[in-house]
Coordinates of C-alpha atoms in Angstrom, one line a residue:
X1342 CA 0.0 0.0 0.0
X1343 CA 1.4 3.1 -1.0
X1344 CA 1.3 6.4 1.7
X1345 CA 1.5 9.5 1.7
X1346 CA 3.0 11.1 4.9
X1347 CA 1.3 14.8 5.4
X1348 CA 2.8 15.8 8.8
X1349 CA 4.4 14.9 11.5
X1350 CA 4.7 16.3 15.1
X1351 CA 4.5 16.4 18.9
X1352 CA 1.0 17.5 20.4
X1353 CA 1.6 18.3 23.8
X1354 CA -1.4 18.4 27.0
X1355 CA -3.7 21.6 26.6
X1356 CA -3.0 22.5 30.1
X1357 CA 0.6 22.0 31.9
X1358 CA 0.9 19.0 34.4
X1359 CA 1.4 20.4 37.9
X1360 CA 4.5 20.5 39.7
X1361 CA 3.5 18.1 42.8
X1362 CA 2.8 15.2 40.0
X1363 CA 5.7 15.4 37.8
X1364 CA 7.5 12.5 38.8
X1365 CA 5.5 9.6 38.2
X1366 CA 6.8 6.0 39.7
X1367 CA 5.8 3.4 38.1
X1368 CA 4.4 -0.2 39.7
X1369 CA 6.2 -3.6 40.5
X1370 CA 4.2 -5.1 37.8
X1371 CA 5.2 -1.7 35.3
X1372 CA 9.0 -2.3 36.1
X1373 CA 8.9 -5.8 35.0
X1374 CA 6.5 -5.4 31.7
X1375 CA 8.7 -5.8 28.5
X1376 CA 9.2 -2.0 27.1
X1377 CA 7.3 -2.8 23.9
X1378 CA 5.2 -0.9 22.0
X1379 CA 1.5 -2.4 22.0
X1380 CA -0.2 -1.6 18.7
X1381 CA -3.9 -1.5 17.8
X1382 CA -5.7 0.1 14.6
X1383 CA -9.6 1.4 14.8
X1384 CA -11.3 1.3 11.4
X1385 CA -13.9 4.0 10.5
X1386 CA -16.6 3.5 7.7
X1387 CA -16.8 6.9 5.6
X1388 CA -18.9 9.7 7.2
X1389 CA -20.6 12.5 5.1
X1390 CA -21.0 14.9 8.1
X1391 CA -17.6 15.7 8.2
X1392 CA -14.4 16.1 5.8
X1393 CA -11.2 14.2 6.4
X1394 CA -9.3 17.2 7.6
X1395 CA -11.5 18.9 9.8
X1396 CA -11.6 15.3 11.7
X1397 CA -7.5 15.7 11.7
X1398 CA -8.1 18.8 13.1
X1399 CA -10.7 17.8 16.0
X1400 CA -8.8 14.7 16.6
X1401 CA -5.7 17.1 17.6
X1402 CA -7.0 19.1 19.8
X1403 CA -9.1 16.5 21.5
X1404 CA -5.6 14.3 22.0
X1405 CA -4.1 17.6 23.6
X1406 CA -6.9 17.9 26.4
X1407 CA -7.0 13.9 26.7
X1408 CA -3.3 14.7 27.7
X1409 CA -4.0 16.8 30.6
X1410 CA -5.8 13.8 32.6
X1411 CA -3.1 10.8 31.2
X1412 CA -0.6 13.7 32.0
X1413 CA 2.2 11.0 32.8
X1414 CA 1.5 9.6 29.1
X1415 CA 3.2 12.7 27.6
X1416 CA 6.1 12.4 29.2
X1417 CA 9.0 10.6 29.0
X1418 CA 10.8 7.7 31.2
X1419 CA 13.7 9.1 33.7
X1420 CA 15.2 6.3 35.0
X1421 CA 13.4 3.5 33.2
X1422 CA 11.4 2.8 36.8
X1423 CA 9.9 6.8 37.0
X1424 CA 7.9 8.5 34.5
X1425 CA 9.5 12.8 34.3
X1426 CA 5.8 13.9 33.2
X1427 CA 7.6 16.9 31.6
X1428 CA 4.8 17.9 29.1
X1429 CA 6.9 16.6 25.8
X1430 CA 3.7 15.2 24.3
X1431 CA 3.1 12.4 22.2
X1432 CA 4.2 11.9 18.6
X1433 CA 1.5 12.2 15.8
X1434 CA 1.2 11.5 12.4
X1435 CA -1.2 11.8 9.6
X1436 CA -0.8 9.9 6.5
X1437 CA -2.9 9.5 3.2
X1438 CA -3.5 6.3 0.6
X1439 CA -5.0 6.5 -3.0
X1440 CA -6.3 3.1 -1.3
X1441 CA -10.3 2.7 -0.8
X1442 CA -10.8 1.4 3.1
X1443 CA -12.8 -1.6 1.6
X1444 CA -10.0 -2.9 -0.1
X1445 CA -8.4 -3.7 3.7
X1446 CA -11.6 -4.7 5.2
X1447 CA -11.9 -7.2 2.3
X1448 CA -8.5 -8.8 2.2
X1449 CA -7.0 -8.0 5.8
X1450 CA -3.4 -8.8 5.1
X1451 CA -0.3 -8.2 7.1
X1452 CA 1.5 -6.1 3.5
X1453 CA -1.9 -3.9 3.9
X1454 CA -1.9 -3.5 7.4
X1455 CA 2.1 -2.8 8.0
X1456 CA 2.0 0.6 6.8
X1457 CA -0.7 2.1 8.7
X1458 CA 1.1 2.1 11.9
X1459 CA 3.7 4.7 12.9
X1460 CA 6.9 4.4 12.3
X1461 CA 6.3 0.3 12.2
X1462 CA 6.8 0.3 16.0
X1463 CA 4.2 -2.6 16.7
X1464 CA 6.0 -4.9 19.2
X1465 CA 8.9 -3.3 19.0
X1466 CA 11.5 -2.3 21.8
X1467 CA 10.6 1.3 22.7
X1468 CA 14.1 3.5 22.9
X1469 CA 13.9 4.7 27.1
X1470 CA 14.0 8.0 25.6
X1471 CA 11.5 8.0 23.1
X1472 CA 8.0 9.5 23.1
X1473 CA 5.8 6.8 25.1
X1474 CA 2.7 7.0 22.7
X1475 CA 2.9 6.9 18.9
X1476 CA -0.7 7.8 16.6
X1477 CA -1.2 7.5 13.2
X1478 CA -4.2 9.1 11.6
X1479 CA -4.7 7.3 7.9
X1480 CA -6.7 8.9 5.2
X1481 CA -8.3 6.8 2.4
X1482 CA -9.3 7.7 -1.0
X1483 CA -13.1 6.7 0.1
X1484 CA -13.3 9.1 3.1
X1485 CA -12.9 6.4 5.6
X1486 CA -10.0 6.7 8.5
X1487 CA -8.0 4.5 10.3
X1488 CA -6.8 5.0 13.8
X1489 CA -3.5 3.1 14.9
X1490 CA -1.7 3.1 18.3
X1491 CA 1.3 2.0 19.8
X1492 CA 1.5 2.4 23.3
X1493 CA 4.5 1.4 25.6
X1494 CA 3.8 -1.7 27.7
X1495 CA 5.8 0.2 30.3
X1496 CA 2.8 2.6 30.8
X1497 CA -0.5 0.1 30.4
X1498 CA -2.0 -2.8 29.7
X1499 CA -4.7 -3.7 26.8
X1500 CA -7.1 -2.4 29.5
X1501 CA -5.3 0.9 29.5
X1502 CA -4.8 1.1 26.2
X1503 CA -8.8 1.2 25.5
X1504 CA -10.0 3.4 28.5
X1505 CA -7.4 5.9 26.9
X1506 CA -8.9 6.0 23.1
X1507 CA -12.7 5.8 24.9
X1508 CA -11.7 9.0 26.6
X1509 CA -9.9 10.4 23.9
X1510 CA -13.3 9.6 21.5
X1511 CA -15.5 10.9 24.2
X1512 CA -13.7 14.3 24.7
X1513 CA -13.3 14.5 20.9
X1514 CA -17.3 14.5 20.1
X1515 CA -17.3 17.5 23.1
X1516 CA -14.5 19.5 21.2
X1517 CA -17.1 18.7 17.9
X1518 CA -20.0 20.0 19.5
X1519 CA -18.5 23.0 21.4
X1520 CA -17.2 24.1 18.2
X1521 CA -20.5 23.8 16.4
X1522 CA -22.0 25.7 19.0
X1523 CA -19.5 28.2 18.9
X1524 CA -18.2 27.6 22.8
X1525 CA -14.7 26.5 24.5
X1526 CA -14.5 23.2 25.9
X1527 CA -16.8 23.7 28.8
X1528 CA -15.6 20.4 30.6
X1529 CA -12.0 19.7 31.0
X1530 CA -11.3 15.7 32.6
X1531 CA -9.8 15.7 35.9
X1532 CA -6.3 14.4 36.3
X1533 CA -5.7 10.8 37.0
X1534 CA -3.7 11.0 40.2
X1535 CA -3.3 7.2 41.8
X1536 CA -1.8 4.6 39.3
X1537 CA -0.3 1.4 40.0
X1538 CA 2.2 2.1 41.9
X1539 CA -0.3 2.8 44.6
X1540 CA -1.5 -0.7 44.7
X1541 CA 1.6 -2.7 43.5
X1542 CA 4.6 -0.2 45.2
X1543 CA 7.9 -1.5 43.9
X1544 CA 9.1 -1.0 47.5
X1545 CA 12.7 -2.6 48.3
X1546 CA 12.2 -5.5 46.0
X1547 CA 14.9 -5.9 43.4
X1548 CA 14.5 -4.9 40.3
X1549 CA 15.2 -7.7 37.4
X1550 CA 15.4 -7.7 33.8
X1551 CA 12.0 -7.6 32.4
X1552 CA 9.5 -10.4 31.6
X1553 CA 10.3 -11.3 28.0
X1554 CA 9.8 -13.8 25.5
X1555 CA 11.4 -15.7 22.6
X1556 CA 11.5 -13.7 19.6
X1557 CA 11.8 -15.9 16.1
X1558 CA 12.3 -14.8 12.9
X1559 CA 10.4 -17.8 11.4
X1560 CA 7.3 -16.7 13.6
X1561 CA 3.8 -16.3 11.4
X1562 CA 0.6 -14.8 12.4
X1563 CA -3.0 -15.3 11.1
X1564 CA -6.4 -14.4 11.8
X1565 CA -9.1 -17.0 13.0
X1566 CA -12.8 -15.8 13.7
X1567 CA -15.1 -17.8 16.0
X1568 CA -18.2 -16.7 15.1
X1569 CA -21.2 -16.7 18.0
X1570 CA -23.1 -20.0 16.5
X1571 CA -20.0 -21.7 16.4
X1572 CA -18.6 -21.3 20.3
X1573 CA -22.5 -21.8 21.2
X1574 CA -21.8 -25.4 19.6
X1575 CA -18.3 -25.7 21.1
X1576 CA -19.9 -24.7 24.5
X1577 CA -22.8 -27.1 24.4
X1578 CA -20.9 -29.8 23.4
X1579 CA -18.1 -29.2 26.5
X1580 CA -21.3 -28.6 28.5
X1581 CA -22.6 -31.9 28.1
X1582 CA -19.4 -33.5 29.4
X1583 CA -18.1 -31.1 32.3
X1584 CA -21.6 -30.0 33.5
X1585 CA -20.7 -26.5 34.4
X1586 CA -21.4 -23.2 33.0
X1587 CA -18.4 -22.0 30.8
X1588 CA -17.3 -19.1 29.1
X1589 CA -16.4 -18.1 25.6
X1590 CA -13.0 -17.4 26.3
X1591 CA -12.6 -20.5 28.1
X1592 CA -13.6 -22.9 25.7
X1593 CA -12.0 -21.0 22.6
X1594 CA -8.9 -21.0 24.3
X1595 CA -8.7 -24.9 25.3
X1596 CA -9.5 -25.5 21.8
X1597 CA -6.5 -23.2 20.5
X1598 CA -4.2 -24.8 23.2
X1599 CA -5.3 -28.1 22.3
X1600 CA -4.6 -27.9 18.7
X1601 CA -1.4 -25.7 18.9
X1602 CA -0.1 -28.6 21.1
X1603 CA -0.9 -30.9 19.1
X1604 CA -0.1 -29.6 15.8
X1605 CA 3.2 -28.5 16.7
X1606 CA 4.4 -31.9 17.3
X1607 CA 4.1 -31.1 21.8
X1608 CA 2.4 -32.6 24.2
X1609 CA 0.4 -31.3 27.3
X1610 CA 3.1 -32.7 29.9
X1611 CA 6.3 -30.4 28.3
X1612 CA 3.8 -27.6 27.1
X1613 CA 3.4 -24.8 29.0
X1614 CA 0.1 -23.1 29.4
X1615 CA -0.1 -19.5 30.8
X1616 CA -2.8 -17.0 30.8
X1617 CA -3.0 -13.0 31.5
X1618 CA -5.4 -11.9 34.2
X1619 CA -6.6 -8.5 34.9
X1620 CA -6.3 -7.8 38.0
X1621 CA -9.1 -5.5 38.4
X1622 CA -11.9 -7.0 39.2
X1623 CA -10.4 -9.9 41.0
X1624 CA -9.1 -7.8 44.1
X1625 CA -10.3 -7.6 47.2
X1626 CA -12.2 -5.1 47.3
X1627 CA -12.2 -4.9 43.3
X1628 CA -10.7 -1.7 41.6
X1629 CA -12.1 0.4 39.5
X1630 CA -12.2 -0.7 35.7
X1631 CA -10.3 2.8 34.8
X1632 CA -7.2 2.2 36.9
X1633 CA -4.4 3.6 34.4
X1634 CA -1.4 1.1 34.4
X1635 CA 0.0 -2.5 34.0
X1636 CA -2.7 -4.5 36.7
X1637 CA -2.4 -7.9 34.7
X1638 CA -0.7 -11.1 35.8
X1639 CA -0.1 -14.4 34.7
X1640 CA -1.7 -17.9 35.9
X1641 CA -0.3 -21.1 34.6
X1642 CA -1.0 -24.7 34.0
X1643 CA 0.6 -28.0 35.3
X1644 CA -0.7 -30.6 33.5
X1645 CA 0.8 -34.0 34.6
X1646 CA -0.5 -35.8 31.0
X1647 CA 0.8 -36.0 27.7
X1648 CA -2.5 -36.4 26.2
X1649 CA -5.8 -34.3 27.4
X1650 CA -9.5 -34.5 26.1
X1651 CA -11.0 -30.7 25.0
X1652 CA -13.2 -30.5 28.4
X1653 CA -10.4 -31.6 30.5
X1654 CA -8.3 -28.6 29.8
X1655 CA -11.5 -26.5 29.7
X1656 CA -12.1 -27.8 33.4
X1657 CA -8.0 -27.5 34.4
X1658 CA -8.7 -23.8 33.2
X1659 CA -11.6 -22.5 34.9
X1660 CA -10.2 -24.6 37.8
X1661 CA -7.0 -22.9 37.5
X1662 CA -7.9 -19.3 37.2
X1663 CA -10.5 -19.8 40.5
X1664 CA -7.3 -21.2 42.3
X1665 CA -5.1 -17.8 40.9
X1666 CA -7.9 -15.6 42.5
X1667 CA -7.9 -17.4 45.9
X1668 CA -4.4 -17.8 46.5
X1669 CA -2.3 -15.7 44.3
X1670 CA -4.8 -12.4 44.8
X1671 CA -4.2 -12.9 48.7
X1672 CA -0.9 -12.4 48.0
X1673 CA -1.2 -9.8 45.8
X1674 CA -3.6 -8.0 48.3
X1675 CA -1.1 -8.9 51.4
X1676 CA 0.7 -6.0 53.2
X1677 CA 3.4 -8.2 54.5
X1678 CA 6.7 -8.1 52.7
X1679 CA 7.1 -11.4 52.4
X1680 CA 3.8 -12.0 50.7
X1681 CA 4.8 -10.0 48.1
X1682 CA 8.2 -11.4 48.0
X1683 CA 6.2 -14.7 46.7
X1684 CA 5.0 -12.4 43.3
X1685 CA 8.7 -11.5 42.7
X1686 CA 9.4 -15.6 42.9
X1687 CA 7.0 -16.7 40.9
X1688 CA 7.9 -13.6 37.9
X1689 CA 11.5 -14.5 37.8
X1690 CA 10.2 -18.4 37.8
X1691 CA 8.6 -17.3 34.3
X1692 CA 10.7 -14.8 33.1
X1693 CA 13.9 -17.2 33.6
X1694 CA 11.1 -19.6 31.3
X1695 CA 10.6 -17.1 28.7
X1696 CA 14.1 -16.5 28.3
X1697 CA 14.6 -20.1 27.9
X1698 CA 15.3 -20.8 23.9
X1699 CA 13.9 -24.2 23.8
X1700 CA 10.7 -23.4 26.0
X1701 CA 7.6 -24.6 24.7
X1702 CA 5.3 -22.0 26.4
X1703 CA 1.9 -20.6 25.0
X1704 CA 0.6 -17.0 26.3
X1705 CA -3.3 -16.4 25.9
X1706 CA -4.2 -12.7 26.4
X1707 CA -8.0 -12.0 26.2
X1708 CA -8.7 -8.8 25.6
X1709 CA -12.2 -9.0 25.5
X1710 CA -15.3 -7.0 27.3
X1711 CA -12.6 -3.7 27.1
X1712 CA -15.3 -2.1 25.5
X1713 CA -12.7 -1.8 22.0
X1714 CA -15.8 -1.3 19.8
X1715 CA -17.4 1.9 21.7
X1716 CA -14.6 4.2 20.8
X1717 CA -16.7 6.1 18.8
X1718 CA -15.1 9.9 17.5
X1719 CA -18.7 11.2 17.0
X1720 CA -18.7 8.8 13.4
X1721 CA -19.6 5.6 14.4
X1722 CA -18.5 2.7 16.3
X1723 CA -15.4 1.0 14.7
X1724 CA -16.1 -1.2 11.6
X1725 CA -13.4 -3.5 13.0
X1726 CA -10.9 -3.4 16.1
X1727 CA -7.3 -5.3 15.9
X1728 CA -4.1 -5.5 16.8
X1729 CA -0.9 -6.9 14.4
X1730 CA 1.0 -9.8 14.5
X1731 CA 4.7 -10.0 16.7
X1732 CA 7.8 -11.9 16.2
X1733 CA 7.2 -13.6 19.6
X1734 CA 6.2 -17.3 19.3
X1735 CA 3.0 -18.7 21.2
X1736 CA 1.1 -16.0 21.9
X1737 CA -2.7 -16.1 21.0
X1738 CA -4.6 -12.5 21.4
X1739 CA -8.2 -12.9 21.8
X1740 CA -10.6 -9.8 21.1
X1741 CA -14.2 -9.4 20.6
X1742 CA -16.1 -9.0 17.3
X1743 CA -18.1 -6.3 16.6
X1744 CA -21.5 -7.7 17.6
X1745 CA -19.8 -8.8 20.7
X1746 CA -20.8 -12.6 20.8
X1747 CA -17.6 -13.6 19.0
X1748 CA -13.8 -14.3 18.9
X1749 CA -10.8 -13.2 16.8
X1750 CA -7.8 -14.5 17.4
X1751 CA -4.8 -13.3 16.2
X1752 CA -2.2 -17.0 16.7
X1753 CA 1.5 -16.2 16.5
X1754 CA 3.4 -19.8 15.9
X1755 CA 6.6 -21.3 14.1
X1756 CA 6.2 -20.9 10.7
X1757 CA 6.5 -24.7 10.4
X1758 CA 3.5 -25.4 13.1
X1759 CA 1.5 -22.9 11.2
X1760 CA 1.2 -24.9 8.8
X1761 CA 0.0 -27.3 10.2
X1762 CA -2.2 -25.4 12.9
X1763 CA -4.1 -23.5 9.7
X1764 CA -5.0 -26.2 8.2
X1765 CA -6.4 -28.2 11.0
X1766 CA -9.4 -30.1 10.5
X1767 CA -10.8 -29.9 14.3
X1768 CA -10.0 -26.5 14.6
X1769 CA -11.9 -25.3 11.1
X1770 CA -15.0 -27.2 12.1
X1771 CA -15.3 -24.1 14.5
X1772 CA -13.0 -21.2 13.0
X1773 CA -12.3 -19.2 9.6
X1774 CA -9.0 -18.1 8.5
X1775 CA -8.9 -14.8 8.0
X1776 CA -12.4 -14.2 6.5
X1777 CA -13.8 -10.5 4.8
X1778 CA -15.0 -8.0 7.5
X1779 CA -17.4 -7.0 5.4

């Protein structure tokens, strides 16, 4: 796809971030978050109310007040565990294509996706000095835009990422109708002023090299869409064996797990299941589902058999993640130091895994009921929602489809597994590769 770069340039908060929150610590659980930059795109179906550029224009000054309450996002990283919010801004670009937006929403490829994200920075290492959000405004021929982000890991989590362009879309339809009605912005945001470092303080715990995972050359990504009908089925038929309630994530997962595994040549004994977990909810008492930061954790899997049936691992799952709220969160949630020394165990246990060459270990990340499809401008809701494929092996995303009763999951494997895994019978019965989006 050929672009057309029209500017590019720092927009800075609308008002300046006070002196008493200009240093910014960040959490136990931010210090140990690989610094990568975590990239999602928003596409927008043309709208005749408004032109391309007064959009640009809107979306500029909307970003600038959305600055003043993520104040810490505009600035930059001072000793790679404090944020200096010193008001730099974030960087910003707007680009063009002769391309019609239908022409991506029929054939979503990675060659027609690559170039509408800034600076190609999805998953990739974010220099300590660099600007800790990147935007990309892209223009179509049609009159339809696309909205990419990357977003350092070190400041949020998928969570984060989606309160932040909800509040951006909200305060953006304000600046729209102020305008029209000829007013200022009559309703600034208020600053966010606890983040996770008030929960998760990195107190005098060591600091170790962050959680990160194998990267491979030879890794592959595709697309796979579970569509509503066909988890009902999957369900139902789990269901009848297990006799518990189960959820879609649950059950799409297993199956993924089950067929990675198996695919790949692995078996259940040697393979290492681990799923992310926001936090959120699951403390005691719950946070709020705004809480700006990294406040997501791993669970994991010890399966002592090669060989599992698909509503065995649905069962070791949902009987997992109830024992990760009962006994991890209490630690989590404990004020004695040497509760939370057991959190810093168990992350360098995994990150010594995920440094491991030879590991065999499959992260899930659900980011699912983050509300990805209300980030609506004052155009619409989002024609589609997703993120891009990384160079780091066994990691499935799994987001939401528009009408919210689906899956998509975005599968990173070995080249050579993918192969196999794309073309697996038991898999297709309940998932398309890569279909249209319109």
């Amino acid at each position: 796809m050929e672009m057309e770069f029209l500017s590019k340039e720092l927009v800075k908060p609308s008002s300046p971030t006070p002196s008493h929150l200009r240093m910014y610590p960040l959490s136990f659980i931010d210090n140990i978050v690989f610094h990568k930059y975590v990239p999602v795109i928003f596409f927008y179906n043309p709208n005749q109310n408004t032109d391309q550029n007064s959009k640009i224009s809107q979306l500029r000054k909307s970003l600038s007040h959305t600055l003043s309450k993520y104040y810490h996002f505009a600035g930059r990283l001072n000793d790679k565990t404090i944020i200096e919010c010193n008001d730099l801004g974030v960087s910003f670009l707007v680009a063009k294509t002769k391309n019609k937006l239908s022409c991506i929403l029929q054939n979503p490829t990675e060659i027609l996706l690559n170039p509408l994200f800034p600076d190609e920075l999805q998953w990739k290492d974010m220099d300590w000095s660099a600007s800790l959000i990147f935007i990309q405004i892209n223009c179509f021929a049609c009159g339809g835009i696309a909205i990419s982000i990357c977003m350092s890991h070190k400041i949020g989590d998928a969570s984060t990422l989606f309160n932040f362009m909800n509040d951006w879309a909200i305060i953006n339809q304000k600046v729209e109708q102020d305008e029209r009605l000829g007013l200022g912005l009559s309703v600034l945001p208020s600053p966010l002023l606890d983040g996770g470092a008030s929960v998760f303080p990195q107190r005098d715990i060591p600091i170790f090299p962050e959680i990160e995972f194998v990267k491979d050359n030879k890794v592959v990504s595709k697309r796979f869409l579970f569509e509503a009908s066909k988890i009902n089925s999957l369900k139902e038929m789990v269901r009848n064996s297990v006799g518990f309630s189960l959820t879609r994530v649950q059950v799409v997962t297993a199956l993924i797990y089950k067929r990675a595994v198996l695919t790949s040549g692995l078996n259940f004994k040697t393979a290492s299941f681990n799923m992310v977990v926001d936090l959120r909810k699951r403390m005691v008492p719950p946070l709020s589902d705004k809480r700006i930061g990294n406040f997501a954790w791993f669970f994991g899997l010890s399966i002592d058999k090669e060989k599992m049936e698909l509503q065995d691992l649905v069962f070791k799952i949902k009987e997992g993640l109830s024992e990760f709220c009962d006994v991890i969160l209490e630690n989590f949630g404990g004020k004695e130091k040497h509760k939370f020394s057991l959190i810093y165990e168990r992350s360098k246990n995994l990150n010594e895994t995920a440094h491991t060459e030879d590991n065999d270990l499959f992260l899930f990340s659900s980011w699912c009921r983050f509300g990805m499809y209300k980030v609506n401008f004052g155009w619409g809701k989002p024609a589609w929602v997703t993120t891009f494929c990384c160079s780091m092996r066994n990691i499935i995303f799994l987001m939401e489809t528009k009408d919210g009763n689906g899956i998509e999951a975005i599968v990173n494997l070995e080249e050579k597994n993918m192969a196999k895994f794309e073309n697996d019978v038991e898999l297709l019965q309940y998932a398309s590769l890569n279909p249209s989006i319109v």
